mmCIF file of C-alpha atoms in Angstrom:
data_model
loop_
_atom_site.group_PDB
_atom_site.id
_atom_site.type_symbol
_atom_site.label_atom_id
_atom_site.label_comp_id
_atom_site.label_asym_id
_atom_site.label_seq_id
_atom_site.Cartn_x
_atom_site.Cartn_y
_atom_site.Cartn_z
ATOM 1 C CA UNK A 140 -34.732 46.829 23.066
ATOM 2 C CA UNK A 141 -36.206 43.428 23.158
ATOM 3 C CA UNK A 142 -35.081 39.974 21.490
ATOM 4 C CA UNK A 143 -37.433 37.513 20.832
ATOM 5 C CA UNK A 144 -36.319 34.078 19.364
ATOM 6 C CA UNK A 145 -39.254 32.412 17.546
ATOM 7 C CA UNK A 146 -37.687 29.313 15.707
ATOM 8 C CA UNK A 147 -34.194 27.501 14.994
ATOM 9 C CA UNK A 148 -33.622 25.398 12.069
ATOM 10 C CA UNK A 149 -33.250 21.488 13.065
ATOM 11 C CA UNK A 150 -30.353 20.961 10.803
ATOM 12 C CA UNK A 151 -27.992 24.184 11.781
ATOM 13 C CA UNK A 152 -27.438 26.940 13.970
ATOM 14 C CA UNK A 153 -30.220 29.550 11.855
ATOM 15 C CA UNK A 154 -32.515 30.526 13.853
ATOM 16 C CA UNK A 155 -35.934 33.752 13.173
ATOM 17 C CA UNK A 156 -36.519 36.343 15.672
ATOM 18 C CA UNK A 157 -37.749 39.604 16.196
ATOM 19 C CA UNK A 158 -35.920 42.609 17.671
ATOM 20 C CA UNK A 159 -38.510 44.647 19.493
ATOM 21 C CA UNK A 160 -37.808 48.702 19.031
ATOM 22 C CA UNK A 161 -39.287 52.085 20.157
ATOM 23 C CA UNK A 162 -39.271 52.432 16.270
ATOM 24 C CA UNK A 163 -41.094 49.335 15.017
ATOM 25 C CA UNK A 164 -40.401 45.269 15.174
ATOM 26 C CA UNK A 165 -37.252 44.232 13.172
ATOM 27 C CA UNK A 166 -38.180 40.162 11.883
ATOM 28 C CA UNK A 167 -34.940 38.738 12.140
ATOM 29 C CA UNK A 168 -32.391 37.560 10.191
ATOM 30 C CA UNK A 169 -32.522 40.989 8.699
ATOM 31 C CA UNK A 170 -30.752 42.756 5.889
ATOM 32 C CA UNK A 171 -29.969 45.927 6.853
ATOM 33 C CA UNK A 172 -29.490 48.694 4.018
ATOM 34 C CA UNK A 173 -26.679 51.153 4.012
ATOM 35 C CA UNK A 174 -27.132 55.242 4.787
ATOM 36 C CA UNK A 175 -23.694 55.827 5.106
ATOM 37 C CA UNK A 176 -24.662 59.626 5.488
ATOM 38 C CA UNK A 177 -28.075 59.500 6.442
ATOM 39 C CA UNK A 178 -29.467 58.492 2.988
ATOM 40 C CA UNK A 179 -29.254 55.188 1.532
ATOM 41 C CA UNK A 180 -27.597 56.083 -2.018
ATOM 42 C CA UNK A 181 -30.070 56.784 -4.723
ATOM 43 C CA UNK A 182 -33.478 55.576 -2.769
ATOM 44 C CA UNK A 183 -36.358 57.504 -1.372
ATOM 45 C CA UNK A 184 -37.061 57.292 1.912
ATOM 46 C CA UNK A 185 -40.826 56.151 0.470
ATOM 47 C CA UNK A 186 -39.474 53.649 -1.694
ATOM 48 C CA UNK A 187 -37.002 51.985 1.573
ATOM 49 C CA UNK A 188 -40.244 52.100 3.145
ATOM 50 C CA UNK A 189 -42.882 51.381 1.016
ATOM 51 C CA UNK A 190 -41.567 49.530 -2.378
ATOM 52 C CA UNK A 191 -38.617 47.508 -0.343
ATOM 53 C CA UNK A 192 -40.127 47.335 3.007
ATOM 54 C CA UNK A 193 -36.631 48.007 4.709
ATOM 55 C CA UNK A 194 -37.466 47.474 8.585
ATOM 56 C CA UNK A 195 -34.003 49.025 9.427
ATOM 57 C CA UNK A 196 -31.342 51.354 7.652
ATOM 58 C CA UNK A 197 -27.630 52.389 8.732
ATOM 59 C CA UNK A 198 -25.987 55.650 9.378
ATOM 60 C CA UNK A 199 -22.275 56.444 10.212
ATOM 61 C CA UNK A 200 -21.075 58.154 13.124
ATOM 62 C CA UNK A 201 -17.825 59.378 11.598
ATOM 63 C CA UNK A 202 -19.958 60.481 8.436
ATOM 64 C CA UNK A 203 -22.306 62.157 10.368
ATOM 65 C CA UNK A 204 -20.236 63.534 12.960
ATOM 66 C CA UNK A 205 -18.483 66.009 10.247
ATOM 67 C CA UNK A 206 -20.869 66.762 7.600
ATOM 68 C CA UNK A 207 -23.695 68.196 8.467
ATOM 69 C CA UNK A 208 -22.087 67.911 12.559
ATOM 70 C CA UNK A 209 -24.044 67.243 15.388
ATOM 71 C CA UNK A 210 -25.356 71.077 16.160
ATOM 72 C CA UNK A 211 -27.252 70.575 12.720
ATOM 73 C CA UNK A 212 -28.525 67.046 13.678
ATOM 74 C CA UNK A 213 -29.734 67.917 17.071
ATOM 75 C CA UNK A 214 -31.460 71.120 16.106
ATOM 76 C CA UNK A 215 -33.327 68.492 13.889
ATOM 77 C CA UNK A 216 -34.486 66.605 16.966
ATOM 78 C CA UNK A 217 -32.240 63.768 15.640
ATOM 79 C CA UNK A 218 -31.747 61.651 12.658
ATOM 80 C CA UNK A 219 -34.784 59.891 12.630
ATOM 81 C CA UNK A 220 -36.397 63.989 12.469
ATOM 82 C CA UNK A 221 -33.297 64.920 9.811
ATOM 83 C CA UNK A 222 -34.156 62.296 6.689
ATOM 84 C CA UNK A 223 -37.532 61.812 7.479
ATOM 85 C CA UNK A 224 -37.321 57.856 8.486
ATOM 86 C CA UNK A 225 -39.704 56.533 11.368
ATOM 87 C CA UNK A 226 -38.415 53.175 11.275
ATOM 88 C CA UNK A 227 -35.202 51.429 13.682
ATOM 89 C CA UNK A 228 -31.666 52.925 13.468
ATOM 90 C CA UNK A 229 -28.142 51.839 13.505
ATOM 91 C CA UNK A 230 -25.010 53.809 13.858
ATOM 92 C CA UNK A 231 -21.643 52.616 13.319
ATOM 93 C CA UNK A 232 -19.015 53.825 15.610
ATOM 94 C CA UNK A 233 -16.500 54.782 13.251
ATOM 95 C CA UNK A 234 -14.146 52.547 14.215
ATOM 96 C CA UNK A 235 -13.761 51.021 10.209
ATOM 97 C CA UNK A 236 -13.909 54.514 8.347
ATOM 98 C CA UNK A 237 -11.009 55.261 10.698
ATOM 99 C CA UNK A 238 -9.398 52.409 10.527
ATOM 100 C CA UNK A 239 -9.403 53.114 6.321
ATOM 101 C CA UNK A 240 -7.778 56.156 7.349
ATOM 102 C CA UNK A 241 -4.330 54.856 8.043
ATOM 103 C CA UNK A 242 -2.478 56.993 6.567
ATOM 104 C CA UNK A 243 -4.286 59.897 8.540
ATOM 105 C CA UNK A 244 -4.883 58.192 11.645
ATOM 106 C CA UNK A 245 -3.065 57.196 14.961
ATOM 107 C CA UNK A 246 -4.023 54.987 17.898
ATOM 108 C CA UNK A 247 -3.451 56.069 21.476
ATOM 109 C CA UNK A 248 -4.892 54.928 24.619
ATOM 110 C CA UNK A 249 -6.963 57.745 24.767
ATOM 111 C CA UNK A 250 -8.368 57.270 21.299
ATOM 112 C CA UNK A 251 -8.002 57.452 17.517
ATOM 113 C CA UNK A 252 -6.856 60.478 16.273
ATOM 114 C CA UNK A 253 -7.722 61.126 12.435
ATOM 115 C CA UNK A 254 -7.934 63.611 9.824
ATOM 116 C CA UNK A 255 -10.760 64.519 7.851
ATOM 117 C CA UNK A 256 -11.142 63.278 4.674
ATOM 118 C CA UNK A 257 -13.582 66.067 3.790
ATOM 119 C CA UNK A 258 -10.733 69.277 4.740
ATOM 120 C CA UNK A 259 -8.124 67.928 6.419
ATOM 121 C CA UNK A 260 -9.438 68.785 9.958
ATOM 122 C CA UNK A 261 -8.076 67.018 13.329
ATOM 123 C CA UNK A 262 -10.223 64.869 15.520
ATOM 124 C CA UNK A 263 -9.830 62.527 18.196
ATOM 125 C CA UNK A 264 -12.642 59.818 18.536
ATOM 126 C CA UNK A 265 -12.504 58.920 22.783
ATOM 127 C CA UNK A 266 -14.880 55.547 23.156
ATOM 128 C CA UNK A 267 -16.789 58.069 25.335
ATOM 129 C CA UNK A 268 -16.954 60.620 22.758
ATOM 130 C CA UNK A 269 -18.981 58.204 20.052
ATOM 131 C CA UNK A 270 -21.331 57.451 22.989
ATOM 132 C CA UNK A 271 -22.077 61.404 22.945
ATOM 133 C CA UNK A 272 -22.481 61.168 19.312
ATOM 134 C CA UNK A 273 -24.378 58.785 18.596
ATOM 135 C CA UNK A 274 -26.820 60.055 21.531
ATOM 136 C CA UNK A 275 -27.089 63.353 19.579
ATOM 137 C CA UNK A 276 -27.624 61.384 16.519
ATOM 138 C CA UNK A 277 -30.530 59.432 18.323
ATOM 139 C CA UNK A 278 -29.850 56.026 16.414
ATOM 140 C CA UNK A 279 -31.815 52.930 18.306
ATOM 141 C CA UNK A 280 -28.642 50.886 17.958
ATOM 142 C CA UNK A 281 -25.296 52.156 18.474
ATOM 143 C CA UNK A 282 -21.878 50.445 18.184
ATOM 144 C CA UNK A 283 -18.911 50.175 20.383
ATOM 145 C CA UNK A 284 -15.555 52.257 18.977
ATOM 146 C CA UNK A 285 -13.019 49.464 18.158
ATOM 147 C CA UNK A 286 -10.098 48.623 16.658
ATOM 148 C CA UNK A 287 -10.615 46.681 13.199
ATOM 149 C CA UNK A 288 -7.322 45.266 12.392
ATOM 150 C CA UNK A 289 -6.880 44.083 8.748
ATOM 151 C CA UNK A 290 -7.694 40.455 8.186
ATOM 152 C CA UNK A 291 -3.868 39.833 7.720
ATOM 153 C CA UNK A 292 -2.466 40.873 10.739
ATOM 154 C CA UNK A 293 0.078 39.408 12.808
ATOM 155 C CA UNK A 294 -0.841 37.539 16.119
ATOM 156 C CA UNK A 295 1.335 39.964 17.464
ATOM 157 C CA UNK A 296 -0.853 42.928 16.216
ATOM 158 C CA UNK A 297 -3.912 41.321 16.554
ATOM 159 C CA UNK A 298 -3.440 40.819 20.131
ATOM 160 C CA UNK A 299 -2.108 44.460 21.257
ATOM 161 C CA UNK A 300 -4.915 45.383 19.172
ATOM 162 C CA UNK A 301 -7.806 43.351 20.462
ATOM 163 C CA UNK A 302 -6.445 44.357 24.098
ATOM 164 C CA UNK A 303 -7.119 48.366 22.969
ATOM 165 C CA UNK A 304 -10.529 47.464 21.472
ATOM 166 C CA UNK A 305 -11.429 45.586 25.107
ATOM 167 C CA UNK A 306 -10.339 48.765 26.916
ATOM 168 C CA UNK A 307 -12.469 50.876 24.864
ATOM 169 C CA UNK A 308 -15.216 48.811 24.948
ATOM 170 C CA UNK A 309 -15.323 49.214 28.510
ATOM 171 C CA UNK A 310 -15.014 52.593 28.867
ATOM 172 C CA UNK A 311 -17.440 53.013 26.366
ATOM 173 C CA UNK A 312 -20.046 50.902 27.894
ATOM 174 C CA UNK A 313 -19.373 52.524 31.296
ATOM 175 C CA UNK A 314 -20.227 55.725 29.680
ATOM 176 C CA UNK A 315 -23.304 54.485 27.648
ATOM 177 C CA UNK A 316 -24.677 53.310 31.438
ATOM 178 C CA UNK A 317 -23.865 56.646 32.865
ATOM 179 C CA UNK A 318 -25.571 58.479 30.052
ATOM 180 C CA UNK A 319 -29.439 58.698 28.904
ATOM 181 C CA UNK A 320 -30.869 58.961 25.349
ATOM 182 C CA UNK A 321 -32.372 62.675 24.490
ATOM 183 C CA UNK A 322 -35.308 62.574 22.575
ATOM 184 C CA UNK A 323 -37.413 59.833 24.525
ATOM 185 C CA UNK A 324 -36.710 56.571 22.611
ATOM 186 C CA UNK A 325 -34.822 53.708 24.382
ATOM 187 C CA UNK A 326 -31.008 53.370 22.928
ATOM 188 C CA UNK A 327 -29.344 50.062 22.761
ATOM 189 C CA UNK A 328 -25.368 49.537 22.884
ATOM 190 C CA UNK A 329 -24.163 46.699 21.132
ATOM 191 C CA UNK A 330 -20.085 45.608 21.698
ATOM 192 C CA UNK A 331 -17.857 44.394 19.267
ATOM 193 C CA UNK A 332 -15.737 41.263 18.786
ATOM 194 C CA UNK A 333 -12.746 41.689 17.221
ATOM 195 C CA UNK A 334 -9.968 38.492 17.281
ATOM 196 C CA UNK A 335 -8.882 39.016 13.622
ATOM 197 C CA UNK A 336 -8.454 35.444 12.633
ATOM 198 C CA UNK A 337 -6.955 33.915 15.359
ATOM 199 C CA UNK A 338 -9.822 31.469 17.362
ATOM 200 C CA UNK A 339 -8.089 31.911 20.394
ATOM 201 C CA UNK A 340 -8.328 35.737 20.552
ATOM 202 C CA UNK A 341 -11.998 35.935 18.799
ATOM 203 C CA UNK A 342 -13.213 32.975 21.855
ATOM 204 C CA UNK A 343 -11.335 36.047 24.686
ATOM 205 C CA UNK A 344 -13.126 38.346 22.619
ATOM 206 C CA UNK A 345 -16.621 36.853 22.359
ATOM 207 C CA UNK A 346 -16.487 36.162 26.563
ATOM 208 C CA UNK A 347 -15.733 39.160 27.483
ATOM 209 C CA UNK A 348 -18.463 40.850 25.130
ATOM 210 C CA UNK A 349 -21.019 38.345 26.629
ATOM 211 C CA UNK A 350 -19.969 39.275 30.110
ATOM 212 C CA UNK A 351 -21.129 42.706 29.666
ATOM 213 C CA UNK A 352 -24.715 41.696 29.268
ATOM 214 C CA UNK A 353 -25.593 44.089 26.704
ATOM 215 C CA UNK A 354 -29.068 44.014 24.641
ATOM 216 C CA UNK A 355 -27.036 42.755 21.675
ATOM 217 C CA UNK A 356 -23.317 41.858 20.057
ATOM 218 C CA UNK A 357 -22.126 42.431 16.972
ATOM 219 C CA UNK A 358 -18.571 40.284 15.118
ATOM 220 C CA UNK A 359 -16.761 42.440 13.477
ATOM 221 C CA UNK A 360 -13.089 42.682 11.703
ATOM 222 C CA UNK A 361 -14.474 40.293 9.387
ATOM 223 C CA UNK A 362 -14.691 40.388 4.986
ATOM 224 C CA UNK A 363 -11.548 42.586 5.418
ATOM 225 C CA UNK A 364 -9.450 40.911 3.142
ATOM 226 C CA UNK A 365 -9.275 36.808 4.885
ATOM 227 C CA UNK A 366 -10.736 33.836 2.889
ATOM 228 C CA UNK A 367 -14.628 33.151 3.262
ATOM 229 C CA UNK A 368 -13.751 29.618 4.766
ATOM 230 C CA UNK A 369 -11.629 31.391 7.380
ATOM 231 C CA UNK A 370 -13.986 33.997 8.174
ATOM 232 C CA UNK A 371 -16.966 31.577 8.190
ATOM 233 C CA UNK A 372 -14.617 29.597 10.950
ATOM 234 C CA UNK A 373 -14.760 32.847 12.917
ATOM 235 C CA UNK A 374 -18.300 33.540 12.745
ATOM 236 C CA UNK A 375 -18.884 29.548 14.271
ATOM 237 C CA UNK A 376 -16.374 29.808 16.758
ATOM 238 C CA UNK A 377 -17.970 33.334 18.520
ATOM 239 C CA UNK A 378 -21.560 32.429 17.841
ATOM 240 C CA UNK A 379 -20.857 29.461 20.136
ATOM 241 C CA UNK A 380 -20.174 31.903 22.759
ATOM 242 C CA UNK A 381 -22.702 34.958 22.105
ATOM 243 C CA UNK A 382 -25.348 33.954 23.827
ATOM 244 C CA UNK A 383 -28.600 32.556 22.183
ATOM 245 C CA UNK A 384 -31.026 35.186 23.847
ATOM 246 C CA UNK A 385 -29.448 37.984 21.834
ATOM 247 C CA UNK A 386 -29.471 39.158 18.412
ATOM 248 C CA UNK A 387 -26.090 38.494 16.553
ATOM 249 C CA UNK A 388 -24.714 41.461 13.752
ATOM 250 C CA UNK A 389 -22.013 40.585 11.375
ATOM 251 C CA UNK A 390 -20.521 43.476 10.153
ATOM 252 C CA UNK A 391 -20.101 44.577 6.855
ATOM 253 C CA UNK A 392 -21.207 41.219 5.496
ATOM 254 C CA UNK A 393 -21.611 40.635 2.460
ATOM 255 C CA UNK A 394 -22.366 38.760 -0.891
ATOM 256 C CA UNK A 395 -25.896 36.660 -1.454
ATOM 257 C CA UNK A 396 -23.794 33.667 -0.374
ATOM 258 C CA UNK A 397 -21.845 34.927 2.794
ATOM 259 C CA UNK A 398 -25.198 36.191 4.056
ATOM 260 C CA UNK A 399 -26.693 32.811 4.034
ATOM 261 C CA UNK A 400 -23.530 31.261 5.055
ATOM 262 C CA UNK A 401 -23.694 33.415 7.856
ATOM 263 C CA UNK A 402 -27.115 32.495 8.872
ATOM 264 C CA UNK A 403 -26.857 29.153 8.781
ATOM 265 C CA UNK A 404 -24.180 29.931 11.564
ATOM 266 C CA UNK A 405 -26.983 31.733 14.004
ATOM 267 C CA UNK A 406 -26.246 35.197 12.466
ATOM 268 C CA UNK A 407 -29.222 37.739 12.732
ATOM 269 C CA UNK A 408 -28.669 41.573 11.659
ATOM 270 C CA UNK A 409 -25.949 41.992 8.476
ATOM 271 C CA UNK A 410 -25.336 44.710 6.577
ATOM 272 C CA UNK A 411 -23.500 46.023 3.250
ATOM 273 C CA UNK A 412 -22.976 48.028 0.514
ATOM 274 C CA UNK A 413 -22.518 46.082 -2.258
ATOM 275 C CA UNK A 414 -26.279 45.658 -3.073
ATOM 276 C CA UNK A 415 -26.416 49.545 -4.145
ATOM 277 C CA UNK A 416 -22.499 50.358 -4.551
ATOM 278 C CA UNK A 417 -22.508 47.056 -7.138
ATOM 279 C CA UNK A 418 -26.028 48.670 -9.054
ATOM 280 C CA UNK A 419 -24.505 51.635 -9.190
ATOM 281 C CA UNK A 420 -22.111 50.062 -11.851
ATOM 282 C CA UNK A 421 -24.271 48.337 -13.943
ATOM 283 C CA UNK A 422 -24.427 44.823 -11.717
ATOM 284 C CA UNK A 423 -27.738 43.245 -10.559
ATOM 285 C CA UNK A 424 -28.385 40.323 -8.254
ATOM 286 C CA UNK A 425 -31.554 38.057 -9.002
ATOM 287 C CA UNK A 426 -33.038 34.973 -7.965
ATOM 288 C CA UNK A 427 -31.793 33.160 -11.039
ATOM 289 C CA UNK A 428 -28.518 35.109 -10.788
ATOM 290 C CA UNK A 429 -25.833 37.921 -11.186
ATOM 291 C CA UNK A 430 -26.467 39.667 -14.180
ATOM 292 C CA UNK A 431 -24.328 42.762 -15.858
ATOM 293 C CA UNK A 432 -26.273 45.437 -17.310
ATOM 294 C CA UNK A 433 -23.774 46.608 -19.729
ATOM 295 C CA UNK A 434 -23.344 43.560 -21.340
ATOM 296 C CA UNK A 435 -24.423 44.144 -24.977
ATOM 297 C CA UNK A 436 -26.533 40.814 -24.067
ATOM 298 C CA UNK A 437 -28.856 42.730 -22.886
ATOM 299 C CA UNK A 438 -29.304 45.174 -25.660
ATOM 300 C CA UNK A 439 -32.475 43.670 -26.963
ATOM 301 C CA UNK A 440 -33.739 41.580 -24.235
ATOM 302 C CA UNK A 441 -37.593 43.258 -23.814
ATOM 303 C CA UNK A 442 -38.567 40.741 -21.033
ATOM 304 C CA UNK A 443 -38.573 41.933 -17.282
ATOM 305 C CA UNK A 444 -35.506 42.833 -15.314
ATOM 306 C CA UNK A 445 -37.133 39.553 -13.174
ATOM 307 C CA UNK A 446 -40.385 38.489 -14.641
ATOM 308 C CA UNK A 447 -41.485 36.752 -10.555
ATOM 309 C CA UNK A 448 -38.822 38.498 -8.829
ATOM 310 C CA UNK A 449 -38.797 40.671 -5.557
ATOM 311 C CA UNK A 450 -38.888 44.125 -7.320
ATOM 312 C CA UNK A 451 -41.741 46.581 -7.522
ATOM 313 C CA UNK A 452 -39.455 47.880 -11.008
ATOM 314 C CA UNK A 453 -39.270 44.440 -12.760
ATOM 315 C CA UNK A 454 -42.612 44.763 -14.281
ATOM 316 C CA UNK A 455 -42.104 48.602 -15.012
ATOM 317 C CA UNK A 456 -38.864 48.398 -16.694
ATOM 318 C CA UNK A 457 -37.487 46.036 -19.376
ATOM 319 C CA UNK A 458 -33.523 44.566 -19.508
ATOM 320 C CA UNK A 459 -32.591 46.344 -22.764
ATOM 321 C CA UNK A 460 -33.982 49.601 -21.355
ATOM 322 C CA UNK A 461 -31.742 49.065 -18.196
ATOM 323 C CA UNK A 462 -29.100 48.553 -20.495
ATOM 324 C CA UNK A 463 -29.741 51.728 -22.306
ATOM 325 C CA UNK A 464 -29.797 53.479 -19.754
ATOM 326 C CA UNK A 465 -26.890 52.626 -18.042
ATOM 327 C CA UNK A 466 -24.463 53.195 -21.699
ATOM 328 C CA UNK A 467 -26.566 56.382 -21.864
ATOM 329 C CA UNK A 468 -25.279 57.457 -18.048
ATOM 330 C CA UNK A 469 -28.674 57.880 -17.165
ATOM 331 C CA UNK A 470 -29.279 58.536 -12.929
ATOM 332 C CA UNK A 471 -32.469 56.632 -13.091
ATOM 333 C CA UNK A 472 -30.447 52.960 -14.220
ATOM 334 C CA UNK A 473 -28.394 53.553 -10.773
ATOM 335 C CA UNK A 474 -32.045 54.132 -8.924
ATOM 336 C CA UNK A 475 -33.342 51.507 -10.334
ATOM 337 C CA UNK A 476 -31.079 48.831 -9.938
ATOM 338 C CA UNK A 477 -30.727 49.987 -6.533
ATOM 339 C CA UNK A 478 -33.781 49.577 -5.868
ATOM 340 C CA UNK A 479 -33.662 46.186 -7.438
ATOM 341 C CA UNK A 480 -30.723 44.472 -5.565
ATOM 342 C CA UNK A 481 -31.790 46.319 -2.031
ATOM 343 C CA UNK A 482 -35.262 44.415 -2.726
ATOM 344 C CA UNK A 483 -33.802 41.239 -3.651
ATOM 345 C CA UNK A 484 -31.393 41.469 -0.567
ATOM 346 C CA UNK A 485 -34.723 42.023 1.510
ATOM 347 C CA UNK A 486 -36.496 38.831 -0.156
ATOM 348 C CA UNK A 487 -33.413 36.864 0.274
ATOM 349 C CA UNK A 488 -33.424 36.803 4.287
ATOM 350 C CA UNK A 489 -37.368 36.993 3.922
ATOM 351 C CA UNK A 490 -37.437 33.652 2.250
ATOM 352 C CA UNK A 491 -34.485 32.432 4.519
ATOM 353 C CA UNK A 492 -36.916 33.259 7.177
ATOM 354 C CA UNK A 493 -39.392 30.830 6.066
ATOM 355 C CA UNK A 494 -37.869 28.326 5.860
ATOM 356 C CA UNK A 495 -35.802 28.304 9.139
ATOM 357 C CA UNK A 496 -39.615 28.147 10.531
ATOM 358 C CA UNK A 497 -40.817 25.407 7.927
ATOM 359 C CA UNK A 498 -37.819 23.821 9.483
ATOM 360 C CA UNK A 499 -36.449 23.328 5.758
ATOM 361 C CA UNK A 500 -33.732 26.046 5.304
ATOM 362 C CA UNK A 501 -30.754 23.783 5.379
ATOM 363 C CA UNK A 502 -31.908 21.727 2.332
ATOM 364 C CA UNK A 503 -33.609 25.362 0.628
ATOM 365 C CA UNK A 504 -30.096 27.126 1.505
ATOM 366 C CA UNK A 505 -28.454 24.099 -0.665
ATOM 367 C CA UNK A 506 -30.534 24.014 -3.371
ATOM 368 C CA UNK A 507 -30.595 27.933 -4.272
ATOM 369 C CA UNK A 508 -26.796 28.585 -3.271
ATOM 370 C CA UNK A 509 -25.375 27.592 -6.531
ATOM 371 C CA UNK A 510 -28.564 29.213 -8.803
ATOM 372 C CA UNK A 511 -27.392 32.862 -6.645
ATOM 373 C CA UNK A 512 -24.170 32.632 -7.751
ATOM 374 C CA UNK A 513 -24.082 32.301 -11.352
ATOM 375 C CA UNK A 514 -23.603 33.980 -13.863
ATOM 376 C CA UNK A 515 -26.148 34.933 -16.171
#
């Protein structure tokens, strides 16, 4: 995997790229859509592909790990084989949908140790093991396994933790050098910083992820329940460390507003659910603003979900049908507004794009920040 760096705004830290793959160019800052399970909820592989023109999509090691297991996934010839989707790749460790476990979860040296949530199996995740597994899954980026402490801890938690998530990370690394990808794409292994929101930590963190040299580094431990200001103070203080010549990937991150908050910081890769988990329920994101479907607002509004918006549906489907749809409990309203918000996601960093390379995206990120937000 290859980073290029094409442009950098002149009034902040965002800056366009492309991340060169074995599975196609990634133009960067990117939106990344969620497959938690190998299938991004309620989209086509076609319409990721072809409608929304997703360059990337995400799959879950812990996910995939125990439903359908690796022996299934490698039979396939990976997951790029399993759902059908030539394009880039990246797995998640783990390391969060264990650390939401914590009732059915413990920490040792050696590893986490979990539950299932699916029958109540045991597990232990080694940082060597999700190496293994995401090699069988085949994903072009994998994560480090970490420790993602919540975004209240203690300094004294925090610390012990962030000292575990360093010891993994090199083991983990160690093992990803000593190990070779199996079905004849290049692999890349990007390490996490953790810190929780103490600079001091996230700054140790941050130099000891750049001393590993790896093709990329992601910040994560963030949107886990600390203010935006604080976790906007986070993403500034690491990205003054990461170095410049690789791409950056926030975690987890976020709202319309957080992602361009976060690239006007030098972020590049992000990735979330709420785009389809928030559709799912009725809410859509737009270029003039938030809207809720449900709202009886909307019950005989005939005009286009987004008469010049990013969406192949908006000229196919009107907001009082939406509506209906959605108080009828109708699948296709979830598909469809899924499809909406993933697209709009997708134009978002698009249009951020531009404009870091018109030079203009400060002033552009200003102007359309409030209009995102709003209510409609």
């Amino acid at each position: 995997m290859k980073f290029t760096l094409q442009a950098t705004d002149k009034n902040s830290n965002a800056r366009a790229g492309v991340i060169h793959t074995d599975h196609g160019d990634i133009p960067t800052p990117i939106f990344m859509p969620v497959g938690t399970q190998g299938t991004v909820k309620a989209v086509h592989q076609h319409e990721l592909r072809d409608d929304i023109d997703a360059k990337i999509i995400l799959g879950n090691t812990y996910h995939l790990y125990l439903r359908p297991g690796m022996e299934i996934i490698e039979k396939a010839g990976g997951l790029h084989k399993f759902n059908g989707w030539e394009r880039p790749i990246l797995t998640d460790s783990g390391g969060f949908q264990v650390f939401s476990l914590s009732a059915n979860r413990k920490l040792r040296e050696e590893g986490a140790y979990f539950r299932s949530h699916i029958d109540g199996s045991k597990h232990l995740f080694t940082p060597e093991k999700v190496v293994d597994i995401q090699r069988s899954i085949g994903s072009d980026i994998m994560m480090a396994l970490d420790e993602c402490p919540p975004g209240t801890s203690d300094r004294a938690y925090a610390t012990k933790s962030l000292a575990l998530t360093h010891r993994w990370l090199r083991r983990g690394w160690n093992h990803f050098n000593a190990t070779s990808p199996r079905y004849g794409h290049s692999q890349a292994f990007f390490p996490i910083v953790q810190g929780c929101t103490y600079p001091d930590l996230r700054r140790e963190s941050a130099k000891f992820v750049a001393d590993l040299g790896a093709e990329g580094n992601a910040i994560g431990g963030l949107a886990v329940g600390e203010p935006a200001e604080v976790m906007y103070e986070m993403i500034d203080v690491v990205n003054e460390i990461l170095p410049a010549d690789r791409p950056r990937y926030l975690m987890g991150v976020g709202t319309p507003a957080n992602i361009l908050e976060a690239i006007e910081r030098g972020v590049d890769m992000m990735d979330c659910v709420m785009p389809t988990r928030n559709a799912r329920n009725g809410m859509l994101f737009t270029s003039h603003g938030i809207m809720n479907m449900r709202n009886k607002k909307w019950a005989d509004d005939f005009s286009p979900i987004q008469e010049d918006g990013p969406s192949y549906v908006d000229r196919v489907y009107s907001k009082a049908y939406l509506r209906h749809m959605f108080i009828a409990g109708e699948i296709l309203a979830m598909q469809i507004a899924s499809i909406h918000n993933l697209a709009f996601y997708l134009w978002l960093v698009t249009e951020a794009r531009k404009h870091i390379i018109a030079g203009d995206f400060s002033s552009w990120k200003s102007a359309i920040l409030p209009v995102l937000t709003h209510r409609l």
